[in-house]
């Protein structure tokens, strides 16, 4: 099998891992200040991202005001996915997650912090338009990803082909269980559908950062590291990309 990933960082615990990722992201964000029209950033939601966004926001707020303002002015990010079927304004939507963790603290307007609209009247059109908007903005520069316990990235559930596009998907029972934490631990309350960027859009990013933490991800991370690309593990398509970084803590990466 070809070498995978391009860059692999393992840290003793999640705090050290977050520190390393944030240091890296901060450097990447700083580079945006000296580029004419920087390409958009690809963002993810989920518990893995919470400490990263919180630490990153703290760091960014300590930047000189003019630098932070320049970063905010030039900000453009696209999130991977959103639930379908939640009431407008629902606190468990990914829109709300992003606005609480990134949007409000950095004072970003909604046109800078883009996320698929799970309330669109025509969801197929919304998916197509969202994908086209990314292309119009020049494509994604760095893409952050979490990992589903079933190997999903975004909401690309197995089986999933490498050329899947932004679309409406049905969520698997495994994913609804994984995400039940925000729904009073009741997986029946987790929406059964979502809009997600496909593998094709994810693989078009210039650089991909997959973050994997905690013991619940150990099995899937091992399967990912040892498996060739297969529809059964959507994240395994990342093998075909030549700049994938995997960031893991020791609970998730147990070398056996
Ligand atoms: C969710 C989201 C992904 C997220 C992943 C990991 O279902 N669709 O974008 O990255 O699964 O979630 P967590 O970090 O909570 O484990």
CSV table of C-alpha atoms and ligand atoms in Angstrom, one decimal:
chain,number,residue,atom,x,y,z
A,1,UNK,CA,0.0,0.0,0.0
A,2,UNK,CA,1.1,3.5,-0.7
A,3,UNK,CA,2.6,5.6,2.2
A,4,UNK,CA,-0.2,7.1,4.3
A,5,UNK,CA,-0.6,9.7,5.7
A,6,UNK,CA,1.7,12.4,4.5
A,7,UNK,CA,2.3,13.6,8.1
A,8,UNK,CA,1.3,11.8,11.3
A,9,UNK,CA,1.3,13.5,14.7
A,10,UNK,CA,0.6,11.6,17.9
A,11,UNK,CA,0.5,13.3,21.3
A,12,UNK,CA,0.3,11.8,24.7
A,13,UNK,CA,-3.1,13.4,25.5
A,14,UNK,CA,-5.8,15.5,23.9
A,15,UNK,CA,-4.6,18.7,25.5
A,16,UNK,CA,-1.1,18.3,24.0
A,17,UNK,CA,-2.7,17.4,20.7
A,18,UNK,CA,-4.9,20.4,20.7
A,19,UNK,CA,-2.0,22.6,21.5
A,20,UNK,CA,0.0,21.2,18.5
A,21,UNK,CA,-2.9,21.5,16.0
A,22,UNK,CA,-3.8,25.0,17.2
A,23,UNK,CA,-0.2,26.2,16.8
A,24,UNK,CA,-0.2,24.8,13.3
A,25,UNK,CA,-3.5,26.3,12.4
A,26,UNK,CA,-2.5,29.7,13.8
A,27,UNK,CA,0.5,29.6,11.5
A,28,UNK,CA,-1.6,28.8,8.5
A,29,UNK,CA,-4.1,31.6,9.4
A,30,UNK,CA,-1.2,34.0,9.8
A,31,UNK,CA,-0.1,33.1,6.2
A,32,UNK,CA,-3.6,34.2,5.0
A,33,UNK,CA,-2.7,37.8,6.0
A,34,UNK,CA,0.0,38.0,3.4
A,35,UNK,CA,-1.8,36.3,0.5
A,36,UNK,CA,-3.9,38.4,-1.9
A,37,UNK,CA,-7.2,36.4,-2.0
A,38,UNK,CA,-6.7,33.4,0.2
A,39,UNK,CA,-8.8,30.3,-0.6
A,40,UNK,CA,-11.5,29.4,1.9
A,41,UNK,CA,-11.0,27.1,4.9
A,42,UNK,CA,-13.0,23.9,5.3
A,43,UNK,CA,-14.4,23.4,8.8
A,44,UNK,CA,-15.9,20.6,10.8
A,45,UNK,CA,-18.2,20.2,13.8
A,46,UNK,CA,-18.3,17.6,16.5
A,47,UNK,CA,-16.8,17.1,20.0
A,48,UNK,CA,-13.3,16.6,18.6
A,49,UNK,CA,-13.4,20.2,17.3
A,50,UNK,CA,-14.7,21.9,20.4
A,51,UNK,CA,-11.4,22.2,22.3
A,52,UNK,CA,-9.6,23.1,19.1
A,53,UNK,CA,-11.9,26.0,18.3
A,54,UNK,CA,-11.9,27.2,21.9
A,55,UNK,CA,-8.1,27.3,22.1
A,56,UNK,CA,-7.8,28.7,18.6
A,57,UNK,CA,-10.2,31.6,19.4
A,58,UNK,CA,-8.2,32.4,22.5
A,59,UNK,CA,-5.0,32.5,20.6
A,60,UNK,CA,-6.5,34.6,17.8
A,61,UNK,CA,-7.9,37.1,20.3
A,62,UNK,CA,-4.4,37.7,21.6
A,63,UNK,CA,-3.3,38.8,18.1
A,64,UNK,CA,-2.7,42.6,17.5
A,65,UNK,CA,-6.1,44.1,16.8
A,66,UNK,CA,-5.2,45.1,13.2
A,67,UNK,CA,-4.1,41.5,12.4
A,68,UNK,CA,-7.2,40.0,13.9
A,69,UNK,CA,-9.3,42.5,12.0
A,70,UNK,CA,-7.5,41.6,8.7
A,71,UNK,CA,-8.1,37.9,9.4
A,72,UNK,CA,-11.8,38.5,10.1
A,73,UNK,CA,-12.2,40.7,7.0
A,74,UNK,CA,-10.6,38.1,4.7
A,75,UNK,CA,-12.3,35.1,6.4
A,76,UNK,CA,-14.2,32.6,4.3
A,77,UNK,CA,-15.0,29.1,5.5
A,78,UNK,CA,-17.3,26.4,4.4
A,79,UNK,CA,-18.5,23.7,6.8
A,80,UNK,CA,-18.9,20.1,5.8
A,81,UNK,CA,-22.4,19.4,6.8
A,82,UNK,CA,-25.7,20.2,8.5
A,83,UNK,CA,-28.7,18.2,9.8
A,84,UNK,CA,-32.0,18.3,8.0
A,85,UNK,CA,-35.2,18.5,10.0
A,86,UNK,CA,-34.3,20.4,13.1
A,87,UNK,CA,-36.5,23.4,13.9
A,88,UNK,CA,-35.1,26.8,12.8
A,89,UNK,CA,-32.8,28.2,15.5
A,90,UNK,CA,-32.4,24.7,17.2
A,91,UNK,CA,-29.4,24.8,19.5
A,92,UNK,CA,-28.3,21.4,18.3
A,93,UNK,CA,-27.8,22.5,14.7
A,94,UNK,CA,-24.3,22.7,13.3
A,95,UNK,CA,-25.1,26.3,12.4
A,96,UNK,CA,-25.6,27.0,16.1
A,97,UNK,CA,-22.4,25.1,16.9
A,98,UNK,CA,-20.3,27.1,14.5
A,99,UNK,CA,-21.9,30.4,15.5
A,100,UNK,CA,-21.2,29.7,19.2
A,101,UNK,CA,-17.6,28.4,18.8
A,102,UNK,CA,-16.3,30.6,16.0
A,103,UNK,CA,-18.9,33.0,14.6
A,104,UNK,CA,-19.8,35.0,17.7
A,105,UNK,CA,-16.3,35.0,19.4
A,106,UNK,CA,-14.7,36.2,16.2
A,107,UNK,CA,-17.6,38.4,15.1
A,108,UNK,CA,-17.9,36.7,11.7
A,109,UNK,CA,-21.0,37.4,9.6
A,110,UNK,CA,-22.9,34.4,8.2
A,111,UNK,CA,-21.6,35.0,4.6
A,112,UNK,CA,-18.1,34.5,5.9
A,113,UNK,CA,-18.9,31.3,8.0
A,114,UNK,CA,-20.8,29.3,5.4
A,115,UNK,CA,-22.7,26.1,6.3
A,116,UNK,CA,-25.2,24.1,4.2
A,117,UNK,CA,-28.8,25.2,4.8
A,118,UNK,CA,-30.7,22.3,6.2
A,119,UNK,CA,-34.0,24.3,5.9
A,120,UNK,CA,-33.8,25.0,2.2
A,121,UNK,CA,-37.0,24.3,0.4
A,122,UNK,CA,-35.1,22.5,-2.3
A,123,UNK,CA,-32.4,20.5,-0.6
A,124,UNK,CA,-31.0,19.1,-3.8
A,125,UNK,CA,-30.5,22.6,-5.2
A,126,UNK,CA,-29.0,23.8,-1.9
A,127,UNK,CA,-26.4,21.0,-2.1
A,128,UNK,CA,-25.5,21.8,-5.7
A,129,UNK,CA,-25.4,25.5,-5.1
A,130,UNK,CA,-23.2,25.1,-2.0
A,131,UNK,CA,-20.7,23.0,-3.9
A,132,UNK,CA,-20.7,25.5,-6.7
A,133,UNK,CA,-20.1,28.3,-4.3
A,134,UNK,CA,-17.0,26.6,-3.0
A,135,UNK,CA,-15.7,26.3,-6.6
A,136,UNK,CA,-16.5,29.9,-7.3
A,137,UNK,CA,-14.4,30.9,-4.2
A,138,UNK,CA,-11.4,29.0,-5.6
A,139,UNK,CA,-11.8,25.7,-3.7
A,140,UNK,CA,-10.8,24.8,-0.1
A,141,UNK,CA,-7.3,25.4,1.1
A,142,UNK,CA,-7.1,23.5,4.4
A,143,UNK,CA,-9.8,21.1,5.3
A,144,UNK,CA,-10.4,20.1,8.9
A,145,UNK,CA,-12.1,16.7,9.5
A,146,UNK,CA,-13.3,14.6,12.4
A,147,UNK,CA,-13.8,10.9,12.1
A,148,UNK,CA,-17.0,8.9,12.6
A,149,UNK,CA,-16.7,5.6,14.5
A,150,UNK,CA,-18.0,3.9,11.3
A,151,UNK,CA,-15.3,5.7,9.2
A,152,UNK,CA,-17.4,8.6,8.0
A,153,UNK,CA,-16.0,12.0,7.2
A,154,UNK,CA,-18.5,14.8,6.9
A,155,UNK,CA,-21.7,12.8,6.8
A,156,UNK,CA,-20.4,10.4,4.1
A,157,UNK,CA,-21.6,7.2,5.5
A,158,UNK,CA,-20.4,3.8,4.3
A,159,UNK,CA,-20.6,2.6,1.7
A,160,UNK,CA,-19.4,5.7,-0.1
A,161,UNK,CA,-17.6,6.2,-3.3
A,162,UNK,CA,-14.6,8.5,-3.9
A,163,UNK,CA,-16.6,10.6,-6.4
A,164,UNK,CA,-19.6,11.4,-4.3
A,165,UNK,CA,-20.7,15.0,-4.4
A,166,UNK,CA,-22.4,17.4,-2.0
A,167,UNK,CA,-25.9,15.9,-1.4
A,168,UNK,CA,-28.6,14.8,0.9
A,169,UNK,CA,-27.8,11.6,2.9
A,170,UNK,CA,-29.5,9.3,5.3
A,171,UNK,CA,-27.6,8.9,8.6
A,172,UNK,CA,-26.7,5.5,9.8
A,173,UNK,CA,-27.8,4.2,13.2
A,174,UNK,CA,-24.1,4.2,14.2
A,175,UNK,CA,-23.8,7.9,13.5
A,176,UNK,CA,-27.1,8.7,15.2
A,177,UNK,CA,-25.8,6.9,18.2
A,178,UNK,CA,-22.4,8.7,18.1
A,179,UNK,CA,-24.2,12.1,17.9
A,180,UNK,CA,-26.9,11.3,20.5
A,181,UNK,CA,-24.9,13.2,23.1
A,182,UNK,CA,-26.5,16.5,22.0
A,183,UNK,CA,-30.0,15.0,22.0
A,184,UNK,CA,-30.3,13.8,25.6
A,185,UNK,CA,-28.5,10.6,24.6
A,186,UNK,CA,-31.6,9.5,22.6
A,187,UNK,CA,-30.5,8.5,19.1
A,188,UNK,CA,-34.1,8.5,18.0
A,189,UNK,CA,-34.1,12.3,18.3
A,190,UNK,CA,-31.0,12.7,16.1
A,191,UNK,CA,-32.2,13.8,12.7
A,192,UNK,CA,-32.2,10.9,10.1
A,193,UNK,CA,-31.0,13.1,7.2
A,194,UNK,CA,-28.3,15.7,6.5
A,195,UNK,CA,-26.6,17.6,3.7
A,196,UNK,CA,-22.9,16.8,3.4
A,197,UNK,CA,-20.0,17.7,1.1
A,198,UNK,CA,-19.0,14.6,-0.8
A,199,UNK,CA,-15.7,12.8,-1.0
A,200,UNK,CA,-15.0,14.6,-4.3
A,201,UNK,CA,-15.2,18.1,-2.7
A,202,UNK,CA,-13.3,17.0,0.4
A,203,UNK,CA,-10.5,15.4,-1.7
A,204,UNK,CA,-10.3,18.6,-3.8
A,205,UNK,CA,-8.9,20.5,-0.8
A,206,UNK,CA,-5.2,21.4,-1.0
A,207,UNK,CA,-4.4,20.0,2.4
A,208,UNK,CA,-6.5,17.8,4.7
A,209,UNK,CA,-6.3,17.5,8.5
A,210,UNK,CA,-8.0,14.5,10.1
A,211,UNK,CA,-8.3,14.8,13.9
A,212,UNK,CA,-8.9,11.6,15.9
A,213,UNK,CA,-9.1,11.6,19.7
A,214,UNK,CA,-10.4,9.3,22.4
A,215,UNK,CA,-10.7,5.6,22.9
A,216,UNK,CA,-13.9,5.3,21.0
A,217,UNK,CA,-12.0,6.0,17.8
A,218,UNK,CA,-9.2,3.5,18.3
A,219,UNK,CA,-10.7,0.7,16.2
A,220,UNK,CA,-11.7,2.9,13.3
A,221,UNK,CA,-8.3,4.6,13.2
A,222,UNK,CA,-6.6,1.3,13.2
A,223,UNK,CA,-8.9,0.0,10.4
A,224,UNK,CA,-8.2,3.2,8.5
A,225,UNK,CA,-4.4,2.9,8.8
A,226,UNK,CA,-4.4,-0.7,7.7
A,227,UNK,CA,-7.0,-0.7,5.0
A,228,UNK,CA,-6.6,0.1,1.3
A,229,UNK,CA,-9.2,2.6,0.0
A,230,UNK,CA,-12.6,1.1,0.2
A,231,UNK,CA,-16.2,2.2,0.1
A,232,UNK,CA,-16.6,0.5,3.5
A,233,UNK,CA,-14.4,3.1,5.2
A,234,UNK,CA,-15.2,6.5,3.6
A,235,UNK,CA,-12.1,8.1,5.3
A,236,UNK,CA,-9.9,5.5,3.5
A,237,UNK,CA,-10.3,7.5,0.3
A,238,UNK,CA,-8.0,10.1,1.9
A,239,UNK,CA,-5.2,7.7,0.8
A,240,UNK,CA,-5.6,9.0,-2.7
A,241,UNK,CA,-4.7,12.6,-1.5
A,242,UNK,CA,-1.0,13.5,-1.3
A,243,UNK,CA,-1.3,16.0,1.6
A,244,UNK,CA,-3.2,14.4,4.4
A,245,UNK,CA,-2.2,15.1,8.0
A,246,UNK,CA,-3.5,12.8,10.7
A,247,UNK,CA,-3.5,14.2,14.3
A,248,UNK,CA,-4.2,11.7,17.0
A,249,UNK,CA,-3.9,11.3,20.8
A,250,UNK,CA,-2.6,8.1,22.3
A,251,UNK,CA,-6.1,6.9,23.3
A,252,UNK,CA,-7.1,6.9,19.7
A,253,UNK,CA,-3.8,5.7,18.3
A,254,UNK,CA,-2.8,2.5,20.0
A,255,UNK,CA,-0.1,0.7,18.0
A,256,UNK,CA,-0.8,-3.0,18.2
B,1,LIG,C1,-20.1,14.0,13.0
B,1,LIG,C2,-19.9,15.0,11.9
B,1,LIG,C3,-18.5,15.1,11.4
B,1,LIG,C4,-17.7,15.0,12.7
B,1,LIG,C5,-17.7,13.6,13.1
B,1,LIG,C6,-16.9,13.3,14.4
B,1,LIG,O1,-21.2,13.1,12.8
B,1,LIG,N1,-20.7,14.9,10.7
B,1,LIG,O2,-18.3,16.3,10.7
B,1,LIG,O3,-16.4,15.5,12.4
B,1,LIG,O4,-19.0,13.1,13.1
B,1,LIG,O5,-17.7,13.7,15.6
B,1,LIG,P1,-17.1,13.8,17.0
B,1,LIG,O6,-16.0,14.7,16.9
B,1,LIG,O7,-18.2,14.3,17.9
B,1,LIG,O8,-16.7,12.4,17.4
